[in-house]
PDB file of C-alpha atoms and ligand atoms in Angstrom:
ATOM      1  CA  UNK A   8     -78.193 -14.841  30.516  1.00  0.00           C
ATOM      2  CA  UNK A   9     -77.026 -12.590  28.168  1.00  0.00           C
ATOM      3  CA  UNK A  10     -72.938 -12.227  28.191  1.00  0.00           C
ATOM      4  CA  UNK A  11     -73.616  -9.823  24.924  1.00  0.00           C
ATOM      5  CA  UNK A  12     -75.936  -6.414  24.828  1.00  0.00           C
ATOM      6  CA  UNK A  13     -76.000  -3.604  21.931  1.00  0.00           C
ATOM      7  CA  UNK A  14     -78.556  -0.554  23.091  1.00  0.00           C
ATOM      8  CA  UNK A  15     -79.331   0.951  20.133  1.00  0.00           C
ATOM      9  CA  UNK A  16     -75.841   1.553  18.700  1.00  0.00           C
ATOM     10  CA  UNK A  17     -75.490   4.102  16.081  1.00  0.00           C
ATOM     11  CA  UNK A  18     -71.627   4.316  14.523  1.00  0.00           C
ATOM     12  CA  UNK A  19     -70.266   6.356  12.386  1.00  0.00           C
ATOM     13  CA  UNK A  20     -66.645   6.500  10.606  1.00  0.00           C
ATOM     14  CA  UNK A  21     -64.720   9.292  10.921  1.00  0.00           C
ATOM     15  CA  UNK A  22     -64.987  10.006   7.302  1.00  0.00           C
ATOM     16  CA  UNK A  23     -68.918  10.078   8.043  1.00  0.00           C
ATOM     17  CA  UNK A  24     -69.533   6.504   6.834  1.00  0.00           C
ATOM     18  CA  UNK A  25     -72.613   5.009   8.941  1.00  0.00           C
ATOM     19  CA  UNK A  26     -72.195   1.428   9.047  1.00  0.00           C
ATOM     20  CA  UNK A  27     -74.231   0.579  12.143  1.00  0.00           C
ATOM     21  CA  UNK A  28     -77.934   2.604  12.661  1.00  0.00           C
ATOM     22  CA  UNK A  29     -79.770   1.428  16.259  1.00  0.00           C
ATOM     23  CA  UNK A  30     -78.869  -1.702  16.165  1.00  0.00           C
ATOM     24  CA  UNK A  31     -79.921  -4.403  19.319  1.00  0.00           C
ATOM     25  CA  UNK A  32     -78.013  -7.496  18.991  1.00  0.00           C
ATOM     26  CA  UNK A  33     -77.431  -9.805  22.278  1.00  0.00           C
ATOM     27  CA  UNK A  34     -76.127 -13.433  22.699  1.00  0.00           C
ATOM     28  CA  UNK A  35     -76.978 -15.203  25.744  1.00  0.00           C
ATOM     29  CA  UNK A  36     -74.362 -17.333  26.941  1.00  0.00           C
ATOM     30  CA  UNK A  37     -73.167 -20.882  25.672  1.00  0.00           C
ATOM     31  CA  UNK A  38     -75.030 -20.290  22.427  1.00  0.00           C
ATOM     32  CA  UNK A  39     -73.532 -20.276  18.886  1.00  0.00           C
ATOM     33  CA  UNK A  40     -75.160 -16.973  16.911  1.00  0.00           C
ATOM     34  CA  UNK A  41     -74.372 -15.769  13.354  1.00  0.00           C
ATOM     35  CA  UNK A  42     -74.614 -13.003  12.199  1.00  0.00           C
ATOM     36  CA  UNK A  43     -75.707 -13.068   8.514  1.00  0.00           C
ATOM     37  CA  UNK A  44     -75.572 -10.297   6.636  1.00  0.00           C
ATOM     38  CA  UNK A  45     -74.023  -9.155   2.908  1.00  0.00           C
ATOM     39  CA  UNK A  46     -70.456  -7.340   1.887  1.00  0.00           C
ATOM     40  CA  UNK A  47     -70.591  -3.828   3.637  1.00  0.00           C
ATOM     41  CA  UNK A  48     -73.655  -4.477   5.441  1.00  0.00           C
ATOM     42  CA  UNK A  49     -71.883  -3.768   9.525  1.00  0.00           C
ATOM     43  CA  UNK A  50     -70.210  -6.670  10.198  1.00  0.00           C
ATOM     44  CA  UNK A  51     -67.162  -6.153  11.090  1.00  0.00           C
ATOM     45  CA  UNK A  52     -67.607  -2.596  12.240  1.00  0.00           C
ATOM     46  CA  UNK A  53     -70.152  -4.225  14.532  1.00  0.00           C
ATOM     47  CA  UNK A  54     -67.806  -7.455  16.059  1.00  0.00           C
ATOM     48  CA  UNK A  55     -64.645  -4.015  16.948  1.00  0.00           C
ATOM     49  CA  UNK A  56     -67.382  -2.792  18.676  1.00  0.00           C
ATOM     50  CA  UNK A  57     -67.179  -6.961  21.308  1.00  0.00           C
ATOM     51  CA  UNK A  58     -64.268  -6.189  22.715  1.00  0.00           C
ATOM     52  CA  UNK A  59     -63.863  -2.037  22.512  1.00  0.00           C
ATOM     53  CA  UNK A  60     -61.830  -1.354  20.008  1.00  0.00           C
ATOM     54  CA  UNK A  61     -64.498   0.584  17.876  1.00  0.00           C
ATOM     55  CA  UNK A  62     -66.344   2.350  20.532  1.00  0.00           C
ATOM     56  CA  UNK A  63     -70.369   3.353  19.768  1.00  0.00           C
ATOM     57  CA  UNK A  64     -71.128   6.678  18.578  1.00  0.00           C
ATOM     58  CA  UNK A  65     -75.075   6.499  20.223  1.00  0.00           C
ATOM     59  CA  UNK A  66     -76.303   3.765  22.567  1.00  0.00           C
ATOM     60  CA  UNK A  67     -74.576   1.414  24.623  1.00  0.00           C
ATOM     61  CA  UNK A  68     -73.206  -2.154  25.348  1.00  0.00           C
ATOM     62  CA  UNK A  69     -72.681  -4.556  28.396  1.00  0.00           C
ATOM     63  CA  UNK A  70     -70.062  -7.753  28.306  1.00  0.00           C
ATOM     64  CA  UNK A  71     -71.226 -10.011  30.972  1.00  0.00           C
ATOM     65  CA  UNK A  72     -73.303  -7.336  32.645  1.00  0.00           C
ATOM     66  CA  UNK A  73     -71.716  -4.562  32.802  1.00  0.00           C
ATOM     67  CA  UNK A  74     -71.835  -1.366  30.975  1.00  0.00           C
ATOM     68  CA  UNK A  75     -68.291  -0.628  28.924  1.00  0.00           C
ATOM     69  CA  UNK A  76     -66.737   2.530  30.409  1.00  0.00           C
ATOM     70  CA  UNK A  77     -63.809   2.525  27.799  1.00  0.00           C
ATOM     71  CA  UNK A  78     -61.548   3.227  30.466  1.00  0.00           C
ATOM     72  CA  UNK A  79     -58.183   0.905  30.650  1.00  0.00           C
ATOM     73  CA  UNK A  80     -58.631  -1.399  32.980  1.00  0.00           C
ATOM     74  CA  UNK A  81     -62.257  -2.047  31.047  1.00  0.00           C
ATOM     75  CA  UNK A  82     -60.564  -2.431  27.852  1.00  0.00           C
ATOM     76  CA  UNK A  83     -58.435  -5.394  29.168  1.00  0.00           C
ATOM     77  CA  UNK A  84     -61.128  -6.951  31.527  1.00  0.00           C
ATOM     78  CA  UNK A  85     -63.443  -7.538  28.081  1.00  0.00           C
ATOM     79  CA  UNK A  86     -60.851  -8.077  26.366  1.00  0.00           C
ATOM     80  CA  UNK A  87     -59.509 -10.609  28.368  1.00  0.00           C
ATOM     81  CA  UNK A  88     -63.155 -12.396  28.199  1.00  0.00           C
ATOM     82  CA  UNK A  89     -63.822 -11.574  24.398  1.00  0.00           C
ATOM     83  CA  UNK A  90     -61.149 -12.467  21.627  1.00  0.00           C
ATOM     84  CA  UNK A  91     -61.595 -11.490  18.076  1.00  0.00           C
ATOM     85  CA  UNK A  92     -60.522 -14.424  15.604  1.00  0.00           C
ATOM     86  CA  UNK A  93     -60.047 -11.350  12.723  1.00  0.00           C
ATOM     87  CA  UNK A  94     -61.001 -12.454   8.570  1.00  0.00           C
ATOM     88  CA  UNK A  95     -57.706 -12.710   7.686  1.00  0.00           C
ATOM     89  CA  UNK A  96     -55.102 -14.587   9.499  1.00  0.00           C
ATOM     90  CA  UNK A  97     -52.277 -12.636   8.445  1.00  0.00           C
ATOM     91  CA  UNK A  98     -54.048  -9.440  10.295  1.00  0.00           C
ATOM     92  CA  UNK A  99     -53.320 -12.043  13.665  1.00  0.00           C
ATOM     93  CA  UNK A 100     -50.784 -13.746  12.973  1.00  0.00           C
ATOM     94  CA  UNK A 101     -47.212 -12.038  13.163  1.00  0.00           C
ATOM     95  CA  UNK A 102     -45.044 -13.938  15.372  1.00  0.00           C
ATOM     96  CA  UNK A 103     -42.136 -16.050  13.386  1.00  0.00           C
ATOM     97  CA  UNK A 104     -43.048 -19.404  14.382  1.00  0.00           C
ATOM     98  CA  UNK A 105     -46.886 -20.915  15.865  1.00  0.00           C
ATOM     99  CA  UNK A 106     -45.699 -20.742  19.223  1.00  0.00           C
ATOM    100  CA  UNK A 107     -44.170 -17.572  19.716  1.00  0.00           C
ATOM    101  CA  UNK A 108     -47.259 -16.509  17.905  1.00  0.00           C
ATOM    102  CA  UNK A 109     -50.461 -18.528  20.299  1.00  0.00           C
ATOM    103  CA  UNK A 110     -48.155 -17.916  22.719  1.00  0.00           C
ATOM    104  CA  UNK A 111     -47.946 -13.719  22.896  1.00  0.00           C
ATOM    105  CA  UNK A 112     -51.493 -13.221  23.875  1.00  0.00           C
ATOM    106  CA  UNK A 113     -51.123 -15.725  27.463  1.00  0.00           C
ATOM    107  CA  UNK A 114     -47.838 -14.210  28.048  1.00  0.00           C
ATOM    108  CA  UNK A 115     -48.968 -10.568  27.796  1.00  0.00           C
ATOM    109  CA  UNK A 116     -51.225 -11.568  30.233  1.00  0.00           C
ATOM    110  CA  UNK A 117     -48.231 -11.481  32.783  1.00  0.00           C
ATOM    111  CA  UNK A 118     -49.057 -15.371  33.792  1.00  0.00           C
ATOM    112  CA  UNK A 119     -45.936 -17.454  34.194  1.00  0.00           C
ATOM    113  CA  UNK A 120     -44.021 -19.604  31.820  1.00  0.00           C
ATOM    114  CA  UNK A 121     -45.255 -22.520  32.672  1.00  0.00           C
ATOM    115  CA  UNK A 122     -48.973 -21.391  32.386  1.00  0.00           C
ATOM    116  CA  UNK A 123     -47.748 -19.705  29.633  1.00  0.00           C
ATOM    117  CA  UNK A 124     -46.267 -22.753  28.022  1.00  0.00           C
ATOM    118  CA  UNK A 125     -49.511 -25.261  29.326  1.00  0.00           C
ATOM    119  CA  UNK A 126     -51.510 -22.883  27.700  1.00  0.00           C
ATOM    120  CA  UNK A 127     -50.698 -23.522  24.585  1.00  0.00           C
ATOM    121  CA  UNK A 128     -49.650 -26.639  24.132  1.00  0.00           C
ATOM    122  CA  UNK A 129     -53.233 -27.632  25.288  1.00  0.00           C
ATOM    123  CA  UNK A 130     -55.022 -24.710  22.538  1.00  0.00           C
ATOM    124  CA  UNK A 131     -53.165 -25.965  19.386  1.00  0.00           C
ATOM    125  CA  UNK A 132     -53.973 -29.282  21.082  1.00  0.00           C
ATOM    126  CA  UNK A 133     -57.477 -28.163  20.401  1.00  0.00           C
ATOM    127  CA  UNK A 134     -57.340 -27.248  17.756  1.00  0.00           C
ATOM    128  CA  UNK A 135     -55.701 -29.845  15.822  1.00  0.00           C
ATOM    129  CA  UNK A 136     -52.201 -28.384  15.181  1.00  0.00           C
ATOM    130  CA  UNK A 137     -49.535 -30.028  18.207  1.00  0.00           C
ATOM    131  CA  UNK A 138     -46.731 -30.500  15.967  1.00  0.00           C
ATOM    132  CA  UNK A 139     -46.643 -27.294  14.869  1.00  0.00           C
ATOM    133  CA  UNK A 140     -45.251 -25.764  17.252  1.00  0.00           C
ATOM    134  CA  UNK A 141     -41.884 -24.604  15.103  1.00  0.00           C
ATOM    135  CA  UNK A 142     -43.087 -23.342  11.797  1.00  0.00           C
ATOM    136  CA  UNK A 143     -43.759 -20.040  10.755  1.00  0.00           C
ATOM    137  CA  UNK A 144     -47.020 -19.376   9.932  1.00  0.00           C
ATOM    138  CA  UNK A 145     -46.444 -18.319   6.738  1.00  0.00           C
ATOM    139  CA  UNK A 146     -46.077 -21.111   6.120  1.00  0.00           C
ATOM    140  CA  UNK A 147     -49.070 -23.048   6.684  1.00  0.00           C
ATOM    141  CA  UNK A 148     -52.787 -23.484   4.967  1.00  0.00           C
ATOM    142  CA  UNK A 149     -55.454 -21.090   5.225  1.00  0.00           C
ATOM    143  CA  UNK A 150     -57.316 -23.029   7.713  1.00  0.00           C
ATOM    144  CA  UNK A 151     -54.515 -24.093   9.930  1.00  0.00           C
ATOM    145  CA  UNK A 152     -53.573 -20.145   9.677  1.00  0.00           C
ATOM    146  CA  UNK A 153     -57.635 -19.547  10.793  1.00  0.00           C
ATOM    147  CA  UNK A 154     -56.482 -22.706  13.541  1.00  0.00           C
ATOM    148  CA  UNK A 155     -53.609 -21.538  14.324  1.00  0.00           C
ATOM    149  CA  UNK A 156     -55.284 -17.944  14.880  1.00  0.00           C
ATOM    150  CA  UNK A 157     -58.493 -19.668  17.463  1.00  0.00           C
ATOM    151  CA  UNK A 158     -55.760 -21.215  19.489  1.00  0.00           C
ATOM    152  CA  UNK A 159     -54.088 -17.835  19.712  1.00  0.00           C
ATOM    153  CA  UNK A 160     -57.514 -16.726  21.505  1.00  0.00           C
ATOM    154  CA  UNK A 161     -58.636 -20.425  23.280  1.00  0.00           C
ATOM    155  CA  UNK A 162     -54.502 -19.212  24.996  1.00  0.00           C
ATOM    156  CA  UNK A 163     -56.606 -16.404  27.124  1.00  0.00           C
ATOM    157  CA  UNK A 164     -59.443 -19.061  28.085  1.00  0.00           C
ATOM    158  CA  UNK A 165     -61.845 -16.685  26.994  1.00  0.00           C
ATOM    159  CA  UNK A 166     -65.226 -16.734  27.545  1.00  0.00           C
ATOM    160  CA  UNK A 167     -66.996 -15.540  24.571  1.00  0.00           C
ATOM    161  CA  UNK A 168     -64.685 -15.641  20.909  1.00  0.00           C
ATOM    162  CA  UNK A 169     -66.052 -13.637  17.861  1.00  0.00           C
ATOM    163  CA  UNK A 170     -64.676 -14.809  14.988  1.00  0.00           C
ATOM    164  CA  UNK A 171     -65.464 -12.400  11.037  1.00  0.00           C
ATOM    165  CA  UNK A 172     -65.711 -14.481   8.686  1.00  0.00           C
ATOM    166  CA  UNK A 173     -64.702 -17.598  10.067  1.00  0.00           C
ATOM    167  CA  UNK A 174     -64.651 -19.624   6.415  1.00  0.00           C
ATOM    168  CA  UNK A 175     -64.310 -17.190   4.112  1.00  0.00           C
ATOM    169  CA  UNK A 176     -61.565 -17.644   1.268  1.00  0.00           C
ATOM    170  CA  UNK A 177     -61.459 -21.597   2.968  1.00  0.00           C
ATOM    171  CA  UNK A 178     -61.751 -24.927   0.476  1.00  0.00           C
ATOM    172  CA  UNK A 179     -65.091 -26.724   1.428  1.00  0.00           C
ATOM    173  CA  UNK A 180     -63.493 -29.320   3.477  1.00  0.00           C
ATOM    174  CA  UNK A 181     -61.290 -26.617   5.354  1.00  0.00           C
ATOM    175  CA  UNK A 182     -64.199 -24.285   6.335  1.00  0.00           C
ATOM    176  CA  UNK A 183     -66.567 -26.735   7.562  1.00  0.00           C
ATOM    177  CA  UNK A 184     -63.260 -28.261   9.665  1.00  0.00           C
ATOM    178  CA  UNK A 185     -62.892 -24.518  11.435  1.00  0.00           C
ATOM    179  CA  UNK A 186     -67.114 -25.111  11.630  1.00  0.00           C
ATOM    180  CA  UNK A 187     -67.102 -28.296  13.659  1.00  0.00           C
ATOM    181  CA  UNK A 188     -63.884 -27.365  15.589  1.00  0.00           C
ATOM    182  CA  UNK A 189     -66.335 -24.192  16.625  1.00  0.00           C
ATOM    183  CA  UNK A 190     -69.317 -26.352  17.729  1.00  0.00           C
ATOM    184  CA  UNK A 191     -66.413 -28.711  19.871  1.00  0.00           C
ATOM    185  CA  UNK A 192     -65.133 -25.410  21.685  1.00  0.00           C
ATOM    186  CA  UNK A 193     -69.054 -25.056  22.116  1.00  0.00           C
ATOM    187  CA  UNK A 194     -69.450 -28.172  23.233  1.00  0.00           C
ATOM    188  CA  UNK A 195     -67.019 -26.897  25.664  1.00  0.00           C
ATOM    189  CA  UNK A 196     -68.982 -24.302  27.224  1.00  0.00           C
ATOM    190  CA  UNK A 197     -67.704 -20.822  25.006  1.00  0.00           C
ATOM    191  CA  UNK A 198     -70.194 -19.020  23.749  1.00  0.00           C
ATOM    192  CA  UNK A 199     -69.597 -18.528  19.754  1.00  0.00           C
ATOM    193  CA  UNK A 200     -70.232 -15.460  17.548  1.00  0.00           C
ATOM    194  CA  UNK A 201     -69.638 -15.782  13.713  1.00  0.00           C
ATOM    195  CA  UNK A 202     -70.076 -13.413  11.361  1.00  0.00           C
ATOM    196  CA  UNK A 203     -70.609 -15.025   7.978  1.00  0.00           C
ATOM    197  CA  UNK A 204     -72.424 -14.385   3.873  1.00  0.00           C
ATOM    198  CA  UNK A 205     -72.501 -18.230   3.953  1.00  0.00           C
ATOM    199  CA  UNK A 206     -76.518 -19.434   3.969  1.00  0.00           C
ATOM    200  CA  UNK A 207     -76.268 -23.079   3.389  1.00  0.00           C
ATOM    201  CA  UNK A 208     -73.620 -23.760   6.904  1.00  0.00           C
ATOM    202  CA  UNK A 209     -75.178 -20.991   9.097  1.00  0.00           C
ATOM    203  CA  UNK A 210     -78.523 -23.272   9.183  1.00  0.00           C
ATOM    204  CA  UNK A 211     -76.875 -26.486  10.529  1.00  0.00           C
ATOM    205  CA  UNK A 212     -74.645 -24.976  13.421  1.00  0.00           C
ATOM    206  CA  UNK A 213     -76.117 -21.596  14.924  1.00  0.00           C
ATOM    207  CA  UNK A 214     -79.235 -21.124  17.436  1.00  0.00           C
ATOM    208  CA  UNK A 215     -79.902 -17.827  16.425  1.00  0.00           C
ATOM    209  CA  UNK A 216     -79.360 -15.700  13.651  1.00  0.00           C
ATOM    210  CA  UNK A 217     -79.570 -12.292  12.696  1.00  0.00           C
ATOM    211  CA  UNK A 218     -79.365 -10.467   9.685  1.00  0.00           C
ATOM    212  CA  UNK A 219     -77.790  -7.621   9.040  1.00  0.00           C
ATOM    213  CA  UNK A 220     -78.433  -4.918   6.399  1.00  0.00           C
ATOM    214  CA  UNK A 221     -76.878  -1.606   5.089  1.00  0.00           C
ATOM    215  CA  UNK A 222     -76.313  -1.290   9.362  1.00  0.00           C
ATOM    216  CA  UNK A 223     -79.576  -1.940   9.943  1.00  0.00           C
ATOM    217  CA  UNK A 224     -80.619  -5.754  12.112  1.00  0.00           C
ATOM    218  CA  UNK A 225     -83.460  -6.512   9.775  1.00  0.00           C
ATOM    219  CA  UNK A 226     -84.619 -10.098  11.017  1.00  0.00           C
ATOM    220  CA  UNK A 227     -83.665 -12.344  13.785  1.00  0.00           C
ATOM    221  CA  UNK A 228     -84.346 -15.520  15.046  1.00  0.00           C
ATOM    222  CA  UNK A 229     -83.439 -19.488  14.216  1.00  0.00           C
ATOM    223  CA  UNK A 230     -82.627 -20.444  11.015  1.00  0.00           C
ATOM    224  CA  UNK A 231     -86.515 -21.864   9.812  1.00  0.00           C
ATOM    225  CA  UNK A 232     -87.760 -18.847  11.568  1.00  0.00           C
ATOM    226  CA  UNK A 233     -85.662 -15.954   8.995  1.00  0.00           C
ATOM    227  CA  UNK A 234     -84.757 -18.340   6.542  1.00  0.00           C
ATOM    228  CA  UNK A 235     -89.001 -18.600   5.753  1.00  0.00           C
ATOM    229  CA  UNK A 236     -89.382 -14.670   4.962  1.00  0.00           C
ATOM    230  CA  UNK A 237     -87.209 -14.984   1.748  1.00  0.00           C
ATOM    231  CA  UNK A 238     -87.889 -12.043   0.318  1.00  0.00           C
ATOM    232  CA  UNK A 239     -86.653 -10.285   3.367  1.00  0.00           C
ATOM    233  CA  UNK A 240     -83.630 -12.459   2.469  1.00  0.00           C
ATOM    234  CA  UNK A 241     -83.463 -11.862  -1.134  1.00  0.00           C
ATOM    235  CA  UNK A 242     -84.365  -8.228   0.037  1.00  0.00           C
ATOM    236  CA  UNK A 243     -80.451  -8.349   1.720  1.00  0.00           C
ATOM    237  CA  UNK A 244     -78.918  -9.908  -1.429  1.00  0.00           C
ATOM    238  CA  UNK A 245     -78.947 -12.438   0.807  1.00  0.00           C
ATOM    239  CA  UNK A 246     -80.328 -15.829  -1.287  1.00  0.00           C
ATOM    240  CA  UNK A 247     -82.110 -18.832   0.520  1.00  0.00           C
ATOM    241  CA  UNK A 248     -79.791 -22.046   1.394  1.00  0.00           C
ATOM    242  CA  UNK A 249     -79.653 -24.127  -1.441  1.00  0.00           C
ATOM    243  CA  UNK A 250     -81.483 -26.964  -0.236  1.00  0.00           C
ATOM    244  CA  UNK A 251     -83.921 -24.588   0.794  1.00  0.00           C
ATOM    245  CA  UNK A 252     -84.279 -23.614  -2.875  1.00  0.00           C
ATOM    246  CA  UNK A 253     -84.862 -26.628  -4.183  1.00  0.00           C
ATOM    247  CA  UNK A 254     -87.517 -27.390  -2.489  1.00  0.00           C
ATOM    248  CA  UNK A 255     -88.900 -23.762  -3.019  1.00  0.00           C
ATOM    249  CA  UNK A 256     -88.705 -24.721  -6.703  1.00  0.00           C
ATOM    250  CA  UNK A 257     -90.543 -28.531  -6.506  1.00  0.00           C
ATOM    251  CA  UNK A 258     -93.297 -26.848  -5.232  1.00  0.00           C
ATOM    252  CA  UNK A 259     -93.223 -23.677  -6.867  1.00  0.00           C
ATOM    253  CA  UNK A 260     -92.287 -24.863 -10.448  1.00  0.00           C
ATOM    254  CA  UNK A 261     -93.419 -28.743  -9.913  1.00  0.00           C
ATOM    255  CA  UNK A 262     -96.186 -28.940  -7.562  1.00  0.00           C
ATOM    256  CA  UNK A 263     -94.823 -30.916  -5.294  1.00  0.00           C
ATOM    257  CA  UNK A 264     -96.037 -30.748  -1.628  1.00  0.00           C
ATOM    258  CA  UNK A 265     -93.641 -29.535   0.058  1.00  0.00           C
ATOM    259  CA  UNK A 266     -95.105 -26.678   2.858  1.00  0.00           C
ATOM    260  CA  UNK A 267     -93.254 -23.737   3.860  1.00  0.00           C
ATOM    261  CA  UNK A 268     -90.803 -23.403   6.190  1.00  0.00           C
ATOM    262  CA  UNK A 269     -88.791 -24.986   3.973  1.00  0.00           C
ATOM    263  CA  UNK A 270     -85.873 -27.910   5.227  1.00  0.00           C
ATOM    264  CA  UNK A 271     -82.181 -25.908   5.671  1.00  0.00           C
ATOM    265  CA  UNK A 272     -79.704 -29.272   5.142  1.00  0.00           C
ATOM    266  CA  UNK A 273     -79.684 -32.114   3.508  1.00  0.00           C
ATOM    267  CA  UNK A 274     -80.793 -34.209   6.914  1.00  0.00           C
ATOM    268  CA  UNK A 275     -83.969 -31.598   6.775  1.00  0.00           C
ATOM    269  CA  UNK A 276     -84.773 -32.811   3.434  1.00  0.00           C
ATOM    270  CA  UNK A 277     -84.412 -35.891   3.939  1.00  0.00           C
ATOM    271  CA  UNK A 278     -86.876 -36.289   6.452  1.00  0.00           C
ATOM    272  CA  UNK A 279     -89.426 -34.621   4.606  1.00  0.00           C
ATOM    273  CA  UNK A 280     -89.349 -35.764   1.093  1.00  0.00           C
ATOM    274  CA  UNK A 281     -89.046 -39.250   3.007  1.00  0.00           C
ATOM    275  CA  UNK A 282     -92.353 -38.594   4.791  1.00  0.00           C
ATOM    276  CA  UNK A 283     -93.969 -37.305   1.302  1.00  0.00           C
ATOM    277  CA  UNK A 284     -93.360 -41.284  -0.060  1.00  0.00           C
ATOM    278  CA  UNK A 285     -94.540 -42.527   3.505  1.00  0.00           C
ATOM    279  CA  UNK A 286     -97.757 -40.191   3.736  1.00  0.00           C
TER     280      UNK A 286
HETATM  281  P1  ADP B 305     -69.177  -6.291   6.723  1.00  0.00           P
HETATM  282  O1  ADP B 305     -67.856  -6.720   7.590  1.00  0.00           O
HETATM  283  O2  ADP B 305     -70.161  -6.531   6.479  1.00  0.00           O
HETATM  284  O3  ADP B 305     -68.362  -6.516   5.289  1.00  0.00           O
HETATM  285  P2  ADP B 305     -67.978  -3.861   7.312  1.00  0.00           P
HETATM  286  O4  ADP B 305     -68.324  -3.258   8.809  1.00  0.00           O
HETATM  287  O5  ADP B 305     -66.418  -4.261   6.497  1.00  0.00           O
HETATM  288  O6  ADP B 305     -68.907  -4.287   6.348  1.00  0.00           O
HETATM  289  O7  ADP B 305     -68.753  -2.483   6.099  1.00  0.00           O
HETATM  290  C1  ADP B 305     -69.640  -1.365   6.836  1.00  0.00           C
HETATM  291  C2  ADP B 305     -69.879  -0.308   5.683  1.00  0.00           C
HETATM  292  O8  ADP B 305     -68.915   1.047   6.582  1.00  0.00           O
HETATM  293  C3  ADP B 305     -69.225  -0.053   4.849  1.00  0.00           C
HETATM  294  O9  ADP B 305     -69.906   1.158   4.402  1.00  0.00           O
HETATM  295  C4  ADP B 305     -67.528   0.152   4.564  1.00  0.00           C
HETATM  296  O10 ADP B 305     -67.463   0.948   3.233  1.00  0.00           O
HETATM  297  C5  ADP B 305     -67.783   1.584   5.967  1.00  0.00           C
HETATM  298  N1  ADP B 305     -66.748   1.557   6.871  1.00  0.00           N
HETATM  299  C6  ADP B 305     -65.825   0.150   6.373  1.00  0.00           C
HETATM  300  N2  ADP B 305     -64.382   0.589   7.563  1.00  0.00           N
HETATM  301  C7  ADP B 305     -64.253   1.647   7.621  1.00  0.00           C
HETATM  302  C8  ADP B 305     -62.883   2.882   8.004  1.00  0.00           C
HETATM  303  N3  ADP B 305     -62.615   2.543   8.563  1.00  0.00           N
HETATM  304  N4  ADP B 305     -63.881   4.050   7.289  1.00  0.00           N
HETATM  305  C9  ADP B 305     -65.177   4.390   6.011  1.00  0.00           C
HETATM  306  N5  ADP B 305     -65.692   3.641   6.219  1.00  0.00           N
HETATM  307  C10 ADP B 305     -65.456   2.415   6.214  1.00  0.00           C
END
């Protein structure tokens, strides 16, 4: 079942910038879907449509089987189903302590004090930030802030979690911790949508990849399908994952017998190389 479905949506900002053009973007329940594109391609604009912050100039959005109508009741309902984690945690975290921050969402849902406390505790444990309740969010590292922002969304028990560039600004360890956390949450049943320009991490996690360029979806498929189209990838100002690039060079420059599709991960490359040595 599709939990997010956009039908030919076009969006123009009030100043006339056309940020999205006839975008069809579907998310199947239980998957990890990645939206890959360079800066300014329209990733954030598209994501802001998923919980009704922006409304398409043309086209419709269906969330969990229901077309969004933009009345107050509808918006409340979809904001509970779809949690958005913004790119910059400082746009999301504003309370004086971690505890108050994570409690903010569930408190606004009108839950009892006990229920809010339980949810906050559980959310902080799930993201590995229990013990930080009394800390002011601005004293945390980038990766820790991101995890608290994720906890704030988790505490509202969303069905779908949308994360705008969840690894941007993090060091490699922080980035990989966040992706592993998202993978775990996905295994626990949450549908995940991420935007990124990080081609090296995407293939490891996403079951479906969309490429956006200049407000248009120019390619969709599994990671191997998408990265096989090297011309489109480079045309969108993206590059191949480093491993695929290495295999491409070994094949083209050194005439080693690595056919396309090139492996996208170290694990995949290792298998391919060992196979060549066996043969
Ligand atoms: P991405 O998230 O892929 O970096 P954005 O969705 O932020 O891309 O931007 C898509 C396009 O819309 C860009 O050309 C950007 O300059 C423009 N844009 C973004 N926000 C606004 C805004 N508030 N007003 C006018 N144009 C905007």
